[in-house]
PDB file of C-alpha atoms in Angstrom:
ATOM      1  CA  HIS N  27      19.328  20.085 -30.844  1.00 51.00           C
ATOM      2  CA  THR N  28      18.615  19.796 -27.152  1.00 50.00           C
ATOM      3  CA  HIS N  29      15.303  19.368 -25.398  1.00 48.00           C
ATOM      4  CA  THR N  30      14.584  20.977 -22.076  1.00 50.00           C
ATOM      5  CA  HIS N  31      12.130  19.486 -19.629  1.00 47.00           C
ATOM      6  CA  THR N  32       9.636  21.777 -17.974  1.00 48.00           C
ATOM      7  CA  HIS N  33       8.007  20.654 -14.745  1.00 47.00           C
ATOM      8  CA  ILE N  34       4.228  20.844 -14.695  1.00 48.00           C
ATOM      9  CA  ALA N  35       3.095  23.265 -12.032  1.00 49.00           C
ATOM     10  CA  PRO N  36       0.056  22.249  -9.975  1.00 49.00           C
ATOM     11  CA  SER N  37      -3.061  23.966 -11.250  1.00 44.00           C
ATOM     12  CA  PRO N  38      -6.506  24.202  -9.689  1.00 48.00           C
ATOM     13  CA  HIS N  39      -7.921  23.854 -13.230  1.00 46.00           C
ATOM     14  CA  ARG N  40      -6.280  20.465 -13.887  1.00 44.00           C
ATOM     15  CA  LEU N  41      -8.346  17.296 -13.487  1.00 48.00           C
ATOM     16  CA  ALA N  42      -7.632  15.133 -10.444  1.00 51.00           C
ATOM     17  CA  LEU N  43      -5.020  12.513 -11.299  1.00 46.00           C
ATOM     18  CA  PRO N  44      -5.190   8.866 -10.263  1.00 48.00           C
ATOM     19  CA  ARG N  45      -3.267   8.210  -7.037  1.00 48.00           C
ATOM     20  CA  TRP N  46      -0.462   6.324  -8.841  1.00 41.00           C
ATOM     21  CA  LEU N  47       0.028   9.200 -11.260  1.00 41.00           C
ATOM     22  CA  ALA N  48      -0.249  11.937  -8.632  1.00 44.00           C
ATOM     23  CA  SER N  49       2.622  10.345  -6.688  1.00 43.00           C
ATOM     24  CA  ALA N  50       4.917  10.519  -9.702  1.00 41.00           C
ATOM     25  CA  ARG N  51       6.622  13.634 -11.054  1.00 38.00           C
ATOM     26  CA  ALA N  52       5.197  14.473 -14.449  1.00 38.00           C
ATOM     27  CA  VAL N  53       7.507  16.205 -16.919  1.00 37.00           C
ATOM     28  CA  LEU N  54       6.541  17.740 -20.270  1.00 35.00           C
ATOM     29  CA  SER N  55       8.483  16.422 -23.254  1.00 38.00           C
ATOM     30  CA  PRO N  56       8.447  18.762 -26.265  1.00 42.00           C
ATOM     31  CA  ARG N  57       7.226  17.222 -29.538  1.00 43.00           C
ATOM     32  CA  PRO N  58       7.493  18.550 -33.071  1.00 44.00           C
ATOM     33  CA  LEU N  59       4.397  20.590 -33.750  1.00 43.00           C
ATOM     34  CA  LEU N  60       3.900  19.963 -37.471  1.00 47.00           C
ATOM     35  CA  PHE N  61       0.164  19.871 -36.900  1.00 44.00           C
ATOM     36  CA  PRO N  62      -0.291  21.836 -33.658  1.00 44.00           C
ATOM     37  CA  ARG N  63      -3.873  20.698 -33.076  1.00 46.00           C
ATOM     38  CA  LEU N  64      -3.030  17.028 -33.583  1.00 45.00           C
ATOM     39  CA  HIS N  65       0.166  16.917 -31.519  1.00 43.00           C
ATOM     40  CA  ALA N  66      -0.015  17.761 -27.851  1.00 43.00           C
ATOM     41  CA  PRO N  67       2.844  17.633 -25.369  1.00 45.00           C
ATOM     42  CA  THR N  68       3.238  14.167 -23.869  1.00 42.00           C
ATOM     43  CA  LEU N  69       3.859  13.264 -20.260  1.00 43.00           C
ATOM     44  CA  SER N  70       6.831  11.190 -19.193  1.00 38.00           C
ATOM     45  CA  LEU N  71       6.905   9.918 -15.637  1.00 42.00           C
ATOM     46  CA  ARG N  72       9.791   9.711 -13.232  1.00 46.00           C
ATOM     47  CA  ARG N  73       8.584   7.790 -10.243  1.00 50.00           C
ATOM     48  CA  THR N  74       9.633   8.891  -6.770  1.00 56.00           C
ATOM     49  CA  MET N  75       9.831   6.609  -3.755  1.00 54.00           C
ATOM     50  CA  SER N  76       7.065   6.866  -1.204  1.00 63.00           C
ATOM     51  CA  ASP N  77       7.822   7.008   2.514  1.00 71.00           C
ATOM     52  CA  GLU N  78       6.710   3.359   2.804  1.00 65.00           C
ATOM     53  CA  GLU N  79       9.118   2.324   0.033  1.00 70.00           C
ATOM     54  CA  THR N  80      11.951   4.195   1.728  1.00 69.00           C
ATOM     55  CA  LYS N  81      11.151   2.486   5.053  1.00 60.00           C
ATOM     56  CA  ALA N  82      11.042  -0.904   3.315  1.00 60.00           C
ATOM     57  CA  GLN N  83      14.521  -0.346   1.836  1.00 64.00           C
ATOM     58  CA  THR N  84      16.024   0.091   5.305  1.00 62.00           C
ATOM     59  CA  ALA N  85      13.793  -2.188   7.405  1.00 57.00           C
ATOM     60  CA  ALA N  86      15.127  -5.501   8.638  1.00 58.00           C
ATOM     61  CA  ALA N  87      13.860  -8.393  10.706  1.00 57.00           C
ATOM     62  CA  SER N  88      15.086  -7.556  14.190  1.00 59.00           C
ATOM     63  CA  GLY N  89      13.159  -9.449  16.852  1.00 69.00           C
ATOM     64  CA  ASP N  90      10.563  -7.243  18.521  1.00 87.00           C
ATOM     65  CA  THR N  91       8.498  -4.886  16.366  1.00 94.00           C
ATOM     66  CA  ILE N  92       5.887  -2.208  16.845  1.00 95.00           C
ATOM     67  CA  PHE N  93       3.266  -4.908  16.121  1.00 96.00           C
ATOM     68  CA  GLY N  94       4.634  -7.056  18.965  1.00 95.00           C
ATOM     69  CA  LYS N  95       4.211  -4.064  21.267  1.00 96.00           C
ATOM     70  CA  ILE N  96       0.623  -3.558  20.047  1.00 97.00           C
ATOM     71  CA  ILE N  97      -0.158  -7.253  20.637  1.00 97.00           C
ATOM     72  CA  ARG N  98       1.202  -6.932  24.219  1.00 96.00           C
ATOM     73  CA  LYS N  99      -0.845  -3.711  24.682  1.00 96.00           C
ATOM     74  CA  GLU N 100       2.303  -1.632  25.242  1.00 96.00           C
ATOM     75  CA  ILE N 101       1.245   0.677  22.405  1.00 96.00           C
ATOM     76  CA  PRO N 102      -2.430   1.627  21.928  1.00 97.00           C
ATOM     77  CA  ALA N 103      -4.315   0.721  18.771  1.00 98.00           C
ATOM     78  CA  THR N 104      -7.926   0.802  17.600  1.00 98.00           C
ATOM     79  CA  VAL N 105      -8.554  -2.937  17.797  1.00 98.00           C
ATOM     80  CA  VAL N 106     -11.431  -4.270  15.672  1.00 98.00           C
ATOM     81  CA  HIS N 107     -10.874  -7.997  16.329  1.00 98.00           C
ATOM     82  CA  GLU N 108      -8.896 -10.129  18.744  1.00 98.00           C
ATOM     83  CA  ASP N 109      -8.820 -13.847  19.443  1.00 98.00           C
ATOM     84  CA  ASP N 110      -6.228 -16.260  20.825  1.00 98.00           C
ATOM     85  CA  GLN N 111      -4.337 -16.416  17.487  1.00 98.00           C
ATOM     86  CA  SER N 112      -4.720 -12.987  15.921  1.00 98.00           C
ATOM     87  CA  LEU N 113      -5.241  -9.267  16.306  1.00 98.00           C
ATOM     88  CA  ALA N 114      -6.764  -6.786  13.838  1.00 98.00           C
ATOM     89  CA  PHE N 115      -6.624  -3.014  14.177  1.00 98.00           C
ATOM     90  CA  LYS N 116      -7.004   0.163  12.127  1.00 98.00           C
ATOM     91  CA  ASP N 117      -3.841   1.329  10.372  1.00 97.00           C
ATOM     92  CA  VAL N 118      -2.586   4.665  11.738  1.00 96.00           C
ATOM     93  CA  ASN N 119      -1.523   5.683   8.213  1.00 95.00           C
ATOM     94  CA  PRO N 120      -4.525   4.567   6.146  1.00 97.00           C
ATOM     95  CA  GLN N 121      -4.126   4.202   2.383  1.00 96.00           C
ATOM     96  CA  ALA N 122      -7.891   3.882   1.855  1.00 97.00           C
ATOM     97  CA  PRO N 123     -11.014   4.983   3.768  1.00 98.00           C
ATOM     98  CA  VAL N 124     -10.911   1.556   5.465  1.00 98.00           C
ATOM     99  CA  HIS N 125      -7.436   0.161   6.178  1.00 98.00           C
ATOM    100  CA  ILE N 126      -7.212  -2.635   8.724  1.00 98.00           C
ATOM    101  CA  LEU N 127      -4.156  -4.722   9.591  1.00 98.00           C
ATOM    102  CA  VAL N 128      -4.623  -8.383  10.529  1.00 98.00           C
ATOM    103  CA  LEU N 129      -1.681 -10.125  12.158  1.00 98.00           C
ATOM    104  CA  PRO N 130      -0.869 -13.342  13.936  1.00 98.00           C
ATOM    105  CA  LYS N 131       0.082 -13.175  17.590  1.00 97.00           C
ATOM    106  CA  LYS N 132       2.809 -15.673  16.735  1.00 96.00           C
ATOM    107  CA  PRO N 133       5.856 -13.674  15.587  1.00 95.00           C
ATOM    108  CA  ILE N 134       6.322 -14.739  11.954  1.00 97.00           C
ATOM    109  CA  THR N 135       8.568 -12.168  10.256  1.00 96.00           C
ATOM    110  CA  MET N 136       7.188 -12.538   6.719  1.00 97.00           C
ATOM    111  CA  LEU N 137       5.117 -14.870   4.584  1.00 98.00           C
ATOM    112  CA  SER N 138       8.203 -16.412   2.980  1.00 97.00           C
ATOM    113  CA  LYS N 139       9.449 -17.415   6.452  1.00 97.00           C
ATOM    114  CA  ALA N 140       6.169 -19.111   7.450  1.00 98.00           C
ATOM    115  CA  GLU N 141       6.421 -22.871   7.779  1.00 98.00           C
ATOM    116  CA  ASP N 142       4.102 -25.555   6.460  1.00 98.00           C
ATOM    117  CA  SER N 143       2.976 -26.104  10.055  1.00 98.00           C
ATOM    118  CA  ASP N 144       1.643 -22.495  10.034  1.00 98.00           C
ATOM    119  CA  GLY N 145      -0.980 -23.403   7.401  1.00 98.00           C
ATOM    120  CA  ALA N 146      -3.958 -23.389   9.782  1.00 98.00           C
ATOM    121  CA  LEU N 147      -2.854 -20.048  11.255  1.00 98.00           C
ATOM    122  CA  LEU N 148      -2.436 -18.493   7.807  1.00 98.00           C
ATOM    123  CA  GLY N 149      -5.916 -19.704   6.847  1.00 98.00           C
ATOM    124  CA  HIS N 150      -7.292 -18.275  10.086  1.00 98.00           C
ATOM    125  CA  LEU N 151      -5.773 -14.861   9.245  1.00 98.00           C
ATOM    126  CA  MET N 152      -7.578 -14.889   5.872  1.00 98.00           C
ATOM    127  CA  LEU N 153     -10.871 -15.701   7.604  1.00 98.00           C
ATOM    128  CA  VAL N 154     -10.286 -12.863  10.074  1.00 98.00           C
ATOM    129  CA  ALA N 155      -9.574 -10.535   7.106  1.00 98.00           C
ATOM    130  CA  ARG N 156     -12.925 -11.572   5.595  1.00 98.00           C
ATOM    131  CA  LYS N 157     -14.692 -11.027   8.936  1.00 98.00           C
ATOM    132  CA  VAL N 158     -13.280  -7.542   9.608  1.00 98.00           C
ATOM    133  CA  ALA N 159     -14.002  -6.511   5.998  1.00 98.00           C
ATOM    134  CA  LYS N 160     -17.622  -7.597   6.427  1.00 98.00           C
ATOM    135  CA  GLU N 161     -17.924  -5.791   9.789  1.00 98.00           C
ATOM    136  CA  ALA N 162     -16.479  -2.641   8.154  1.00 98.00           C
ATOM    137  CA  GLY N 163     -19.205  -2.784   5.492  1.00 98.00           C
ATOM    138  CA  LEU N 164     -16.914  -3.721   2.611  1.00 98.00           C
ATOM    139  CA  SER N 165     -18.535  -6.990   1.490  1.00 94.00           C
ATOM    140  CA  ASP N 166     -20.948  -5.557  -1.106  1.00 95.00           C
ATOM    141  CA  ASP N 167     -18.543  -3.346  -3.077  1.00 96.00           C
ATOM    142  CA  GLY N 168     -15.403  -5.387  -2.452  1.00 97.00           C
ATOM    143  CA  TYR N 169     -11.994  -4.780  -0.973  1.00 98.00           C
ATOM    144  CA  ARG N 170      -8.326  -5.612  -1.468  1.00 98.00           C
ATOM    145  CA  VAL N 171      -6.226  -7.960   0.686  1.00 98.00           C
ATOM    146  CA  VAL N 172      -2.450  -7.400   0.512  1.00 97.00           C
ATOM    147  CA  ILE N 173       0.583  -9.070   2.072  1.00 98.00           C
ATOM    148  CA  ASN N 174       3.905  -7.305   1.529  1.00 97.00           C
ATOM    149  CA  ASN N 175       6.901  -9.659   1.675  1.00 97.00           C
ATOM    150  CA  GLY N 176      10.471  -8.395   1.972  1.00 95.00           C
ATOM    151  CA  LYS N 177      12.195  -5.310   0.619  1.00 94.00           C
ATOM    152  CA  HIS N 178      10.892  -5.517  -2.946  1.00 95.00           C
ATOM    153  CA  GLY N 179       7.408  -6.305  -1.629  1.00 95.00           C
ATOM    154  CA  CYS N 180       7.592  -3.023   0.335  1.00 94.00           C
ATOM    155  CA  GLN N 181       7.445  -4.678   3.765  1.00 95.00           C
ATOM    156  CA  SER N 182       8.388  -2.093   6.385  1.00 94.00           C
ATOM    157  CA  VAL N 183       7.466  -3.982   9.591  1.00 96.00           C
ATOM    158  CA  TYR N 184       8.876  -7.477   9.924  1.00 96.00           C
ATOM    159  CA  HIS N 185       5.903  -9.128  11.582  1.00 97.00           C
ATOM    160  CA  LEU N 186       3.618 -10.817   9.045  1.00 97.00           C
ATOM    161  CA  HIS N 187       0.457  -8.771   8.491  1.00 98.00           C
ATOM    162  CA  ILE N 188      -2.421  -8.591   6.058  1.00 98.00           C
ATOM    163  CA  HIS N 189      -3.712  -5.241   4.821  1.00 98.00           C
ATOM    164  CA  VAL N 190      -7.488  -5.080   4.281  1.00 98.00           C
ATOM    165  CA  LEU N 191      -8.172  -2.004   2.119  1.00 98.00           C
ATOM    166  CA  GLY N 192     -11.551  -0.726   0.956  1.00 98.00           C
ATOM    167  CA  GLY N 193     -14.085   2.039   0.828  1.00 98.00           C
ATOM    168  CA  ARG N 194     -12.914   3.303  -2.573  1.00 97.00           C
ATOM    169  CA  GLN N 195     -12.163   1.990  -6.061  1.00 97.00           C
ATOM    170  CA  MET N 196      -8.767   0.286  -6.084  1.00 97.00           C
ATOM    171  CA  HIS N 197      -6.470   0.711  -9.097  1.00 95.00           C
ATOM    172  CA  TRP N 198      -4.733  -1.932 -11.238  1.00 94.00           C
ATOM    173  CA  PRO N 199      -1.955  -2.731 -11.408  1.00 91.00           C
ATOM    174  CA  PRO N 200      -1.330  -2.114  -7.711  1.00 85.00           C
ATOM    175  CA  GLY N 201       2.423  -1.542  -7.812  1.00 72.00           C
TER     176      GLY N 201
END
């Protein structure tokens, strides 16, 4: 006896799904209906890759990056902080109402490639993340700080950067 899977069509009457669930494809799995009121169809999820995940699968450390060009002012950005060691600017593809990227001016490709001698710089980046979060009004309700490292960490630009995300309730687990 075979089961067919029916895709759920979007409906204006359906409740809003959490972001992680909305990005997946939900499929109805038929269940025996011995007690129709007690057994409802269940959802099984087949996750699809996001654009960022697809980019991360093909990205590679290759010298100059878009972030290097932003640091050198070759590409415009909405800068919210700059000092001699770091730059922070608003992400052009925000994943939250507030999404700021904090990066070192020193070209470190990823956290796993940072050296012990970079310790003070890495600490400085965390302090800058705290500062820009406070200036963006995120201190009271909280925010998330994320560093993606490598392909499986979904890193799509190989210049170390910290994501400061806030302005909404974050979900757990994040990935």
